[in-house]
Coordinates of N, CA and C in Angstrom, one line a residue:
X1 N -7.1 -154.8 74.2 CA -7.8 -153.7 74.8 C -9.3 -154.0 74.9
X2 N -10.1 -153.6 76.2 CA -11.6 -153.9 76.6 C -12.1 -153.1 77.2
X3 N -13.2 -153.0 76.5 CA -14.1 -152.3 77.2 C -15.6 -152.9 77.7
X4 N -15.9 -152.6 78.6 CA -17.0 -153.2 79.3 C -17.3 -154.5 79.3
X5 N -16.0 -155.2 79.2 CA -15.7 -156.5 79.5 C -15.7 -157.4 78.0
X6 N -15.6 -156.5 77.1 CA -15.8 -157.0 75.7 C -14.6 -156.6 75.3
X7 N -13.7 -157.4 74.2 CA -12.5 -157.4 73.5 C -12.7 -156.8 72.3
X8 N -11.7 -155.7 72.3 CA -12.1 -154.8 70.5 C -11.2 -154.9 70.2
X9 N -9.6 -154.8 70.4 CA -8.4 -154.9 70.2 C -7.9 -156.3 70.1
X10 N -7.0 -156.7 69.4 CA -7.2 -158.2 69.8 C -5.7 -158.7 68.7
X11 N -4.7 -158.8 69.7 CA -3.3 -159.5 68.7 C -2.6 -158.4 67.8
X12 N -2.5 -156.9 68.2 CA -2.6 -155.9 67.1 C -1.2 -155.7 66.8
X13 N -0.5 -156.3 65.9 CA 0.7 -156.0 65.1 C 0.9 -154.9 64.1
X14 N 1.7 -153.8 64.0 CA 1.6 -152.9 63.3 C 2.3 -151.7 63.4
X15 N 3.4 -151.5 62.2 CA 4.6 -150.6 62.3 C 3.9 -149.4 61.5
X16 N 4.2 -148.6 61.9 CA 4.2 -147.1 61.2 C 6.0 -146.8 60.6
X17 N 6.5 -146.7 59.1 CA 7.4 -146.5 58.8 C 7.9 -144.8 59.0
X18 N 9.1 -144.4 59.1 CA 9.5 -142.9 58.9 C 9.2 -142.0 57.7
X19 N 8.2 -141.0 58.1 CA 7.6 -140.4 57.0 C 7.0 -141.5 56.3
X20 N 6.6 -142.5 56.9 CA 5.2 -143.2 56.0 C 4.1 -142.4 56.1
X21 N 3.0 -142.6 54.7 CA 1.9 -142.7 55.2 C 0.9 -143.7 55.5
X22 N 0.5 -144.1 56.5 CA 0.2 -145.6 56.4 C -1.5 -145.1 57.2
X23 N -2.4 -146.0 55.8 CA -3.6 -146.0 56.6 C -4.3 -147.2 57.1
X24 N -5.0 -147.0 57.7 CA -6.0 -148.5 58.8 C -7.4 -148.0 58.3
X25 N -7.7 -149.0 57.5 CA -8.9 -148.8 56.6 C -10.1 -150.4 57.2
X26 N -11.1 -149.9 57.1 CA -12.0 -151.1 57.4 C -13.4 -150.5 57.8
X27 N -14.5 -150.9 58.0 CA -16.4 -150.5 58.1 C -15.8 -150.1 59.6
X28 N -17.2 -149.3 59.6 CA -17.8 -149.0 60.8 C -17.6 -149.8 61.8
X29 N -17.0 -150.0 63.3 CA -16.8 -150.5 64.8 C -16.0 -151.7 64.3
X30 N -15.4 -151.2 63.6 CA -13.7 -152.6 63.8 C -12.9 -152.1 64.4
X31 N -12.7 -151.1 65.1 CA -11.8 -151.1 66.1 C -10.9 -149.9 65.6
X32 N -11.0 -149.2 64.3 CA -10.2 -148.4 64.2 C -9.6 -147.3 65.2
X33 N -10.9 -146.4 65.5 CA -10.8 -145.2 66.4 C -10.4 -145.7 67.9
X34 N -10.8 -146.5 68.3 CA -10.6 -147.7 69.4 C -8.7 -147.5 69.4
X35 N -8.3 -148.3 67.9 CA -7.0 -148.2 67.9 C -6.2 -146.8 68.0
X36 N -6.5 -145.8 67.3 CA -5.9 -144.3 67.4 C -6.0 -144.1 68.7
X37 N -6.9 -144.4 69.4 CA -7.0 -143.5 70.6 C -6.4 -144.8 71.5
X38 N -6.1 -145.6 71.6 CA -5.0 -146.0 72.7 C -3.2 -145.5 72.2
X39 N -3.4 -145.7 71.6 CA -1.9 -144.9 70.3 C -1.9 -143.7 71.6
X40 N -2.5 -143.0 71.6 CA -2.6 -141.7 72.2 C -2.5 -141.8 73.7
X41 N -3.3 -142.8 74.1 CA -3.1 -143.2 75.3 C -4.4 -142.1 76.4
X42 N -6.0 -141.9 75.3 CA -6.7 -141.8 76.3 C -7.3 -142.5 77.3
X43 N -8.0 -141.7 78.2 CA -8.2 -142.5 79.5 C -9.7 -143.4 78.8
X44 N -9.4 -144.8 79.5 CA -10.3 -145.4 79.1 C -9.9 -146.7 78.0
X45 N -8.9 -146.1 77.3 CA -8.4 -146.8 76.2 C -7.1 -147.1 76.7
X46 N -6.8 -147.5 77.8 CA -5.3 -148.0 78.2 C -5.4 -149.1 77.3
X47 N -3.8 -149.6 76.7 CA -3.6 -151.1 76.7 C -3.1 -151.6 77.8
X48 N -3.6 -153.3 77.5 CA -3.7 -154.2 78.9 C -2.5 -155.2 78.9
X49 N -1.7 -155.6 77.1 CA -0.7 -155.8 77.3 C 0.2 -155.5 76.1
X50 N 1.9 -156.1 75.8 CA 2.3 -156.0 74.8 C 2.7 -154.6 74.6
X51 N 3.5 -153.5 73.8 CA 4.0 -152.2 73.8 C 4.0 -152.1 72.7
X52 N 4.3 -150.5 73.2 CA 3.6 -149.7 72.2 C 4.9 -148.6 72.0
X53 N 6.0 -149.1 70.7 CA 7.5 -148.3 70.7 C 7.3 -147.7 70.2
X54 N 8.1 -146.4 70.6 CA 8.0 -144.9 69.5 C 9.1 -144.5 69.3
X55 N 10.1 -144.4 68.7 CA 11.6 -143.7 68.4 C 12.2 -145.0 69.6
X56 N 12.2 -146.0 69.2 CA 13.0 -147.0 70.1 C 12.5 -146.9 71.5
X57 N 11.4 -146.0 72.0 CA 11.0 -146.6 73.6 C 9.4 -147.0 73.9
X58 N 9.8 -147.9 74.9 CA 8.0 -147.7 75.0 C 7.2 -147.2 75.6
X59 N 6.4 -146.5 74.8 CA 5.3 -145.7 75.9 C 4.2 -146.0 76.5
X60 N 3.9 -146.9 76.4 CA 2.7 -147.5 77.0 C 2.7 -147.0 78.2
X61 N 3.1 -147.2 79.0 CA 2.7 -146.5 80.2 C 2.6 -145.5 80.2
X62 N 3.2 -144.5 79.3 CA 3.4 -143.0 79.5 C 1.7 -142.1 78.9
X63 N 1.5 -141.0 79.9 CA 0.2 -140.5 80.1 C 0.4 -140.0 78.3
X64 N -1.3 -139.3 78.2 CA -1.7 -138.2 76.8 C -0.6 -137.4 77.0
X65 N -0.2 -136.4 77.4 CA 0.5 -135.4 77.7 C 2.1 -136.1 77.3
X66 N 2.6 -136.8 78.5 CA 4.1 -137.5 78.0 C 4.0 -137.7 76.3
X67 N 2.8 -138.4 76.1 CA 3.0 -139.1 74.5 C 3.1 -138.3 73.5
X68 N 2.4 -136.5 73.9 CA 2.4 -135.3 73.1 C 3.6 -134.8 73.1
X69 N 4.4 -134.9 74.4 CA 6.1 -134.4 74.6 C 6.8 -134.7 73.6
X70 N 6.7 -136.0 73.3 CA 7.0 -137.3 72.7 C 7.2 -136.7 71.1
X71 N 6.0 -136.6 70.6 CA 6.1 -136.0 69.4 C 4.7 -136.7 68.7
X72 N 4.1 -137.7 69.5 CA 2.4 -138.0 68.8 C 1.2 -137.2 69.4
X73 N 0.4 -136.7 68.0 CA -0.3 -135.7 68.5 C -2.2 -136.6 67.5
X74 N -2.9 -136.5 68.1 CA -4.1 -136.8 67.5 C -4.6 -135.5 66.7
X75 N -5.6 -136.1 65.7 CA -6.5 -135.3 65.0 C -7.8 -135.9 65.3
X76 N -8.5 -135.2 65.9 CA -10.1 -136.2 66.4 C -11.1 -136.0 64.9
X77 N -12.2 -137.0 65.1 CA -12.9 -137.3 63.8 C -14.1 -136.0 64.2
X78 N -14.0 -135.6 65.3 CA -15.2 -134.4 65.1 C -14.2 -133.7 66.2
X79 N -13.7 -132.1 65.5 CA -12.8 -131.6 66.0 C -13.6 -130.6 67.1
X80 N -12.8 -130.3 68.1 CA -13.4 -129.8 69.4 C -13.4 -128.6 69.7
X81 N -14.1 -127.3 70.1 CA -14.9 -126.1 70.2 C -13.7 -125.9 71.5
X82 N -13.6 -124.4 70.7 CA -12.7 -123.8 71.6 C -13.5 -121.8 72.1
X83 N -14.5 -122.0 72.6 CA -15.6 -120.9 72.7 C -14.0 -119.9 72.8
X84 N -14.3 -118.5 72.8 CA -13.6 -117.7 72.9 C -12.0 -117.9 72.0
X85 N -11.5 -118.2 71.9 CA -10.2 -118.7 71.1 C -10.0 -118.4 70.0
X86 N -9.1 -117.4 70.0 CA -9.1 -117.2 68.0 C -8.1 -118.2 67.1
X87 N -8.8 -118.3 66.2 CA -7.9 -119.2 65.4 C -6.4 -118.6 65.4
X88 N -5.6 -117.7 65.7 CA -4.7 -117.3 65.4 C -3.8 -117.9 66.2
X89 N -4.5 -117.9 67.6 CA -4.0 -118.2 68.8 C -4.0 -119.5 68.8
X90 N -5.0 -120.2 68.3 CA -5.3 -122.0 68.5 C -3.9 -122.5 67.9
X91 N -3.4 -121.7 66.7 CA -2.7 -122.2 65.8 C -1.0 -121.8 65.8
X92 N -0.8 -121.1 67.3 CA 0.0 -120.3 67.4 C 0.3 -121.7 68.6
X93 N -0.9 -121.7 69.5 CA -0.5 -122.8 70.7 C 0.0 -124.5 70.7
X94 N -0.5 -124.4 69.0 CA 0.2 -125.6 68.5 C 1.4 -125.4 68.0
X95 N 1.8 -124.5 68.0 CA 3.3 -124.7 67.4 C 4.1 -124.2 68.8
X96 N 3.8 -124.2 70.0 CA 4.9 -123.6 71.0 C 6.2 -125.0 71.2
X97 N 5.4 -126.1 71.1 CA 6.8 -127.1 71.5 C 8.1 -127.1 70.4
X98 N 7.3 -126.4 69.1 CA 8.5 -126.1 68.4 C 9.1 -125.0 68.2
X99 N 9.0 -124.2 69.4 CA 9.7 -122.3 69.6 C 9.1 -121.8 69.3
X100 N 7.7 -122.0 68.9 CA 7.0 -120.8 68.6 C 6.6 -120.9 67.0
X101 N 6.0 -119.8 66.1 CA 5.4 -119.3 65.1 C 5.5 -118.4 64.5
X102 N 5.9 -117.7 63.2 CA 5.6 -116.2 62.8 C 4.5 -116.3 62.4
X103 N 3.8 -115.3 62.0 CA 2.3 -114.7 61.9 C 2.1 -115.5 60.5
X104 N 3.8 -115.5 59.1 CA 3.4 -115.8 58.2 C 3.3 -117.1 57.6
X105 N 3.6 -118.2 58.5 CA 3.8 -119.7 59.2 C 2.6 -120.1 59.4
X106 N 1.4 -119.2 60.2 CA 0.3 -119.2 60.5 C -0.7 -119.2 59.5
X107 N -0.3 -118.0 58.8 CA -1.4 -117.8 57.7 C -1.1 -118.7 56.4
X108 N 0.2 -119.4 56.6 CA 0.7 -120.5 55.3 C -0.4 -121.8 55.5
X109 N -0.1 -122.0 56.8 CA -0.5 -123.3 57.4 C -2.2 -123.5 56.9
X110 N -3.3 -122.0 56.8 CA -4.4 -121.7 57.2 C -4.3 -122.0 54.9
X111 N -3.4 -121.8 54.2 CA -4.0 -121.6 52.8 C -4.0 -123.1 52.5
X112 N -3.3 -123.7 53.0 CA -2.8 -125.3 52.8 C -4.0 -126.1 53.3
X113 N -4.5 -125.5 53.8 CA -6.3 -126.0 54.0 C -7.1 -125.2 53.9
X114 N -6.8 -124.8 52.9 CA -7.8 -123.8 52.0 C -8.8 -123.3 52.7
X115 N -7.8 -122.1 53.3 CA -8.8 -121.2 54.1 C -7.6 -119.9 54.1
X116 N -8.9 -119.2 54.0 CA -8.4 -117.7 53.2 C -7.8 -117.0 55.5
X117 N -6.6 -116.9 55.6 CA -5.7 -116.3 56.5 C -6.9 -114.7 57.1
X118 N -7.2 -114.1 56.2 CA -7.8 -112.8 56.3 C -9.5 -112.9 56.6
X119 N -9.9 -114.0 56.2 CA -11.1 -114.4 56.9 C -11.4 -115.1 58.2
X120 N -10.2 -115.9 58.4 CA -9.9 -116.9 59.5 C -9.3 -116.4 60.7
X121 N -8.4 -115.5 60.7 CA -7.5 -115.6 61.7 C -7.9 -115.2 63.1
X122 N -8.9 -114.2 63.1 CA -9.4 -113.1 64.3 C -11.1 -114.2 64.3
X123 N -11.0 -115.6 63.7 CA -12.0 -115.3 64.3 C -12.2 -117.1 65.6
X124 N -13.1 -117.5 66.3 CA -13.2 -117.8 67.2 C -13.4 -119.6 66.5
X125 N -13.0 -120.3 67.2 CA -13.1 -121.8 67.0 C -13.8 -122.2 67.6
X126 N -15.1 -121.6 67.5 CA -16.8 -122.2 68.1 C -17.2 -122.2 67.4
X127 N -18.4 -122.3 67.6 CA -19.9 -122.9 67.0 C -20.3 -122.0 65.9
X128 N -19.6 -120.9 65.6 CA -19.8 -120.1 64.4 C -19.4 -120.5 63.1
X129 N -18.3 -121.5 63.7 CA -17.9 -122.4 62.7 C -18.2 -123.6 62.0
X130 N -18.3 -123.9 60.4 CA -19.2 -125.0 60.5 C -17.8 -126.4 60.8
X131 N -18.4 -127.5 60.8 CA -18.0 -128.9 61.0 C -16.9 -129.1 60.1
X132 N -17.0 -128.6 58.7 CA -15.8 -128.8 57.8 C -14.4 -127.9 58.3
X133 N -15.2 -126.5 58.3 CA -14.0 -125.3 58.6 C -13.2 -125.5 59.9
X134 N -13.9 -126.4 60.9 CA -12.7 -126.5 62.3 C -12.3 -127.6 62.0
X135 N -12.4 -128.9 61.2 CA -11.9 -129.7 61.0 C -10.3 -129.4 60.2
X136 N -11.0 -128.3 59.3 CA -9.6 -127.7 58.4 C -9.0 -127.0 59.1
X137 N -9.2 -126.3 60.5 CA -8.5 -125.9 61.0 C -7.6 -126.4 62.5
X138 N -8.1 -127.7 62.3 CA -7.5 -129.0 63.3 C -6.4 -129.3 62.2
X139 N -6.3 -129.5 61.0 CA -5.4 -130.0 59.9 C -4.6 -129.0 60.1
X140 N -4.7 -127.5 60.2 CA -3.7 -126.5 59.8 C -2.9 -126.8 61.5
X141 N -3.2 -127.0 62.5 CA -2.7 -127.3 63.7 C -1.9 -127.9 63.7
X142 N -2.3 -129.2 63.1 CA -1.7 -130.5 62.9 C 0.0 -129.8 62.3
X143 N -0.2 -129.3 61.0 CA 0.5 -128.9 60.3 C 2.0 -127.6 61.3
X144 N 1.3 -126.9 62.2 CA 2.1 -125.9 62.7 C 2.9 -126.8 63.8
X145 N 2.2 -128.0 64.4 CA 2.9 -128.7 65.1 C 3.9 -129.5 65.0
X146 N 4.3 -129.5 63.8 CA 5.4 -130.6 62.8 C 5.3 -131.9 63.9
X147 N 4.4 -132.8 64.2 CA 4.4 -133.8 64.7 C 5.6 -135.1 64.2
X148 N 5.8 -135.9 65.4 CA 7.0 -137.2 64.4 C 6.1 -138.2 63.9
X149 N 4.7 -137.9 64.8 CA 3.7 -139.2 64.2 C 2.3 -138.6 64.6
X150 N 1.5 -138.7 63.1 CA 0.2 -137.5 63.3 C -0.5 -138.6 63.1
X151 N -2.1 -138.6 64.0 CA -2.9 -139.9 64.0 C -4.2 -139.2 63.6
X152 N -4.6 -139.5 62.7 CA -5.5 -138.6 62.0 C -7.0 -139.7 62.1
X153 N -7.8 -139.2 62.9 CA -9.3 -140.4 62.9 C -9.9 -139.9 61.7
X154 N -10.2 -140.1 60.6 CA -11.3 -139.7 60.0 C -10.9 -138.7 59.3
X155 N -9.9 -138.2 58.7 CA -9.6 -136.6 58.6 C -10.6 -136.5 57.4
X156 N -11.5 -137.3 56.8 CA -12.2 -137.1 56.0 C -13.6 -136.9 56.2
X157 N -13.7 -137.1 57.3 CA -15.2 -136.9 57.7 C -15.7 -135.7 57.7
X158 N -17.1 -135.6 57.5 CA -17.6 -134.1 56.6 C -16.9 -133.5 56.0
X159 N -16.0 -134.1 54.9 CA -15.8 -133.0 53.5 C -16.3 -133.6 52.6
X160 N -16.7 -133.2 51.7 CA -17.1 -133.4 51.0 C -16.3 -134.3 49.7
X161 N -17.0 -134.8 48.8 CA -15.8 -135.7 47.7 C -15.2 -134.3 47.1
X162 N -15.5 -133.8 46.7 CA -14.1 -132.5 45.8 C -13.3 -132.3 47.2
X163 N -13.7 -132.2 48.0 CA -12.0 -132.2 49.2 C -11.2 -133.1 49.4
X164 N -12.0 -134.3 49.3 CA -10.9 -135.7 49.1 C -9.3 -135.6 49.1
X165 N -9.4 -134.4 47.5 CA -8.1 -134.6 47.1 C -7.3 -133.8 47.9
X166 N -8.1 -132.3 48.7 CA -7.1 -131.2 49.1 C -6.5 -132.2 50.6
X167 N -7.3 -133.1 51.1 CA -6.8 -133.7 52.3 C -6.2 -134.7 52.1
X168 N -5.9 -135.4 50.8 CA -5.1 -136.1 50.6 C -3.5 -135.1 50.1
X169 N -3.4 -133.9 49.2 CA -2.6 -133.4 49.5 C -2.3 -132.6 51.0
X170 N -2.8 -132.3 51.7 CA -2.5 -131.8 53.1 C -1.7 -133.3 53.8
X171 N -2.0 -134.5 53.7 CA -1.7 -135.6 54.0 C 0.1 -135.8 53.7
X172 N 0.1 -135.2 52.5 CA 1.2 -135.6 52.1 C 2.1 -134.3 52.2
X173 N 2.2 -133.2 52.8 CA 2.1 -132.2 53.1 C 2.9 -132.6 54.5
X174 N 2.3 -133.0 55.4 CA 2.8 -133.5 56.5 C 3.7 -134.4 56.6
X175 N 3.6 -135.1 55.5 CA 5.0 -136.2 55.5 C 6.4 -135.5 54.7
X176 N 6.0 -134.3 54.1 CA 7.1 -134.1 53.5 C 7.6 -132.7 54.6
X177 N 6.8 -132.8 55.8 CA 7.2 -131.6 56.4 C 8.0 -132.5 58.1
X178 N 7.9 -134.1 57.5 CA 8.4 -134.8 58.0 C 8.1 -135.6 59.3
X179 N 6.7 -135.1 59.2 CA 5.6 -136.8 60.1 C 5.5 -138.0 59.6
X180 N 5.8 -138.9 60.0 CA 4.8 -140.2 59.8 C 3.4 -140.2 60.0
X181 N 2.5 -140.4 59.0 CA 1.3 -140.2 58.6 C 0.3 -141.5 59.5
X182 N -0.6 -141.8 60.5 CA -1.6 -143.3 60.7 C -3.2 -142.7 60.5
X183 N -3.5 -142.9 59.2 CA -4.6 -142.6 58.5 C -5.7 -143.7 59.0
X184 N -6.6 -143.0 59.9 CA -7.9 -143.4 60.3 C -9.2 -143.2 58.8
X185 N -9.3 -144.2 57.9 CA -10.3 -143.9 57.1 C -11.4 -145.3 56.9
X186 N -12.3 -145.3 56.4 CA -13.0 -146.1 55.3 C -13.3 -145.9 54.3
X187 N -12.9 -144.8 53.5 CA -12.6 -144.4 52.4 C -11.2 -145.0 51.4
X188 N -11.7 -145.8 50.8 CA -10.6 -146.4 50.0 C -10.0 -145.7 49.2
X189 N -10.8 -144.2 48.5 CA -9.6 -143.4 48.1 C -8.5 -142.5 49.1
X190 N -9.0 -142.4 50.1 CA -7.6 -142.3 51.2 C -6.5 -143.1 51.2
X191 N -6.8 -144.4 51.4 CA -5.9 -145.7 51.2 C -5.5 -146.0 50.5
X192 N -6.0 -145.7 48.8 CA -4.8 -145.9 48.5 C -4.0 -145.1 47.9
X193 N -4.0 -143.7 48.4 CA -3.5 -142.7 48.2 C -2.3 -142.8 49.4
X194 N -2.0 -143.6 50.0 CA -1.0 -143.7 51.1 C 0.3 -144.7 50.7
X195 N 1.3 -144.9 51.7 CA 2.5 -145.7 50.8 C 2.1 -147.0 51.6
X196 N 1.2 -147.0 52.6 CA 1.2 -148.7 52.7 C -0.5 -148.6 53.5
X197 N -1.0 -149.9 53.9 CA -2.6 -149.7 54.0 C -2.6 -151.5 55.1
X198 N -3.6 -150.9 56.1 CA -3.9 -152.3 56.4 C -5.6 -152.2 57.0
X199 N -5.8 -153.9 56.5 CA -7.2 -153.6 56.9 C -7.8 -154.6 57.9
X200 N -8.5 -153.7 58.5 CA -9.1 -154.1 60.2 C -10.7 -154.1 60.4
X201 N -10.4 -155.5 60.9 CA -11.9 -156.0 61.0 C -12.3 -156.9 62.8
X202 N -13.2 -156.2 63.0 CA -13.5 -156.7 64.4 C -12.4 -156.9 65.4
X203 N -11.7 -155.3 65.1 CA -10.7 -155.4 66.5 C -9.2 -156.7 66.1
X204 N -9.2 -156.6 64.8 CA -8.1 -157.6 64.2 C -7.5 -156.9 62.8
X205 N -6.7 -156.9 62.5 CA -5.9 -156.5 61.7 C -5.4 -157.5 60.5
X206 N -6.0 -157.5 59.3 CA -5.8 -158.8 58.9 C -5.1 -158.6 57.7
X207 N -4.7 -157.8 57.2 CA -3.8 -158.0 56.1 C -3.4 -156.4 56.3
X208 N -1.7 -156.6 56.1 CA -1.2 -155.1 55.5 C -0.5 -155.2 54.2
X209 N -0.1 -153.9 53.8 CA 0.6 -153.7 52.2 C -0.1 -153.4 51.2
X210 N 0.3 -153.5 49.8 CA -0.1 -152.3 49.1 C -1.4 -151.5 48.9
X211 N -1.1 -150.5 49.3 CA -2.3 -149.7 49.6 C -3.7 -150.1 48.5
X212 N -3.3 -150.3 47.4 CA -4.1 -150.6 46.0 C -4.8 -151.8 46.4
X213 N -3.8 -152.6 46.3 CA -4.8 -153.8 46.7 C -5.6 -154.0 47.9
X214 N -4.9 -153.4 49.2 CA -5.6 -153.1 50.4 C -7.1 -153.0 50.2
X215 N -7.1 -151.4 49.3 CA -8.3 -151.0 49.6 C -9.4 -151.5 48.1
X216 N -9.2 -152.0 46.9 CA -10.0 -153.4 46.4 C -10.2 -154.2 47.2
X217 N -9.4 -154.8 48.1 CA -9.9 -155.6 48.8 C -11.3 -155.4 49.8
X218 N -11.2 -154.1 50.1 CA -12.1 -153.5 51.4 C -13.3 -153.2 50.3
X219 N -12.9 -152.9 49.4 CA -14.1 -152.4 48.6 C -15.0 -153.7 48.3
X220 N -14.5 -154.5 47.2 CA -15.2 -156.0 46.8 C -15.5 -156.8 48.0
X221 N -14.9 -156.9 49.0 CA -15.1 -157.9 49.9 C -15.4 -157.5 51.1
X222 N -15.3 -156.9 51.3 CA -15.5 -156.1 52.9 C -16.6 -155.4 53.1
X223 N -16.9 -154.4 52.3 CA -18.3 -153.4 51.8 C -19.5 -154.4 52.1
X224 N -19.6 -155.3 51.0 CA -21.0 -156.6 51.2 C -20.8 -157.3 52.3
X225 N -20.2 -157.7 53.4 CA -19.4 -158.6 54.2 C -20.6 -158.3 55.2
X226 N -21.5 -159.5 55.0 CA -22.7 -160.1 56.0 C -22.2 -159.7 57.2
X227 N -20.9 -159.7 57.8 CA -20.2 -160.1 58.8 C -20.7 -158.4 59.3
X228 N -20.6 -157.3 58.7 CA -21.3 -155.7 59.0 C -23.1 -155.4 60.1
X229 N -23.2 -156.4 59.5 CA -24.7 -156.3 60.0 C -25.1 -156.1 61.5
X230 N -24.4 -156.7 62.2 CA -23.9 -156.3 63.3 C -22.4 -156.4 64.1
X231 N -22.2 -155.1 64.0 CA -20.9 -154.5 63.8 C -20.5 -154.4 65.6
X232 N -19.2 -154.2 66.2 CA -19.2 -154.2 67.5 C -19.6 -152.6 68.0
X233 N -19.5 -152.4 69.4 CA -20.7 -151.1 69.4 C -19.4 -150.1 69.3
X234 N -18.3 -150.4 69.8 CA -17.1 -149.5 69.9 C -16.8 -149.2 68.7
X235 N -16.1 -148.1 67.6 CA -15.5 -148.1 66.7 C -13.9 -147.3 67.1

């Protein structure tokens, strides 16, 4: 995959197991987000070759929309402003491909990311909101959607370290509600809080497996790695 005539993707091998959680850990512009979002299949981020199987077919060709039919749904790393829209409804529109929602499905989904149902529901997923609270309420989405494969950029981005853990259990939450988990982090406690881990560097993928050692590895060797200093511009 290229962008502006530069290679950021490059040889990318890489299974997501059933109900795994598998994260892609590595610094700033190695190609992670780069990678989620052709997964997804935004415009811009086509792949150029090789396929991309999901339940035995391939979708590479197939648009954002086909790939949501499908059953892969994104979690973006800065979640998106829905002016007028109440959370009730945001959270209601994510679950229509699976028949719909009860009210108390909704308000389950809203405690599991610790957000109080009676504070949240009536109110609007704009700018009233801060950066953590629609992020948590992109996770409760995630959650109503029962996705087969949730691609999560960052789901850690602006929470703070005591949330760590609530989004590591929401994480696993999803897999026992029976997603396969592809954890966008650089956070090595994400990683190795997952059942497998691989780490990506400059649009290359260079080691997968146990999440533990994965993310020691990223920590000791990757963190100091001269090679950061100038990083590619895409991430």
């Amino acid at each position: 995959m290229s962008r502006d005539g530069k290679k950021i993707l490059r040889g990318i091998n890489l299974e997501v197991g059933d109900r795994e959680i598998h994260s892609i850990i590595g610094a700033n512009g190695a190609g992670k987000s780069t990678l989620a979002y052709t997964l997804m299949g935004l415009q811009g981020y086509e792949h150029e070759e090789g396929s991309i199987i999901f339940n035995g077919e391939d979708v590479a060709a197939l648009s954002i929309t086909e790939r949501a039919r499908k059953g892969i749904t994104l979690a973006w790393q800065e979640p998106a402003r829905f002016e007028g829209l109440k959370v009730r409804d945001y959270l209601a529109i994510g679950a229509r491909g699976n028949g719909g929602i009860t009210e108390e499905e909704i308000k389950e989904a809203l405690r599991k990311v610790d957000l109080k149902p009676e504070k949240y529901l009536n109110r609007e997923v704009g700018e009233a909101l801060s950066g953590g609270e629609r992020k948590r309420i992109e996770l409760a989405s995630i959650i109503t959607m029962k996705p087969k494969l949730a691609v999560l950029d960052e789901p850690d981005s602006g929470i703070d370290v005591v949330s760590l853990k609530e989004i590591v259990s929401l994480i696993r939450t999803l897999k026992e509600n029976g997603s396969s988990v592809l954890v966008i982090t650089h956070r090595e406690e994400i990683a190795a809080a997952s059942d497998k881990a691989s780490l990506m560097c400059e649009g290359v993928i260079l080691r997968s497996g146990d999440p533990v050692e994965i993310s020691e590895f990223f920590k000791n060797r990757c963190i100091p790695c001269d090679s950061r200093v100038s990083p590619p511009k895409v991430a």
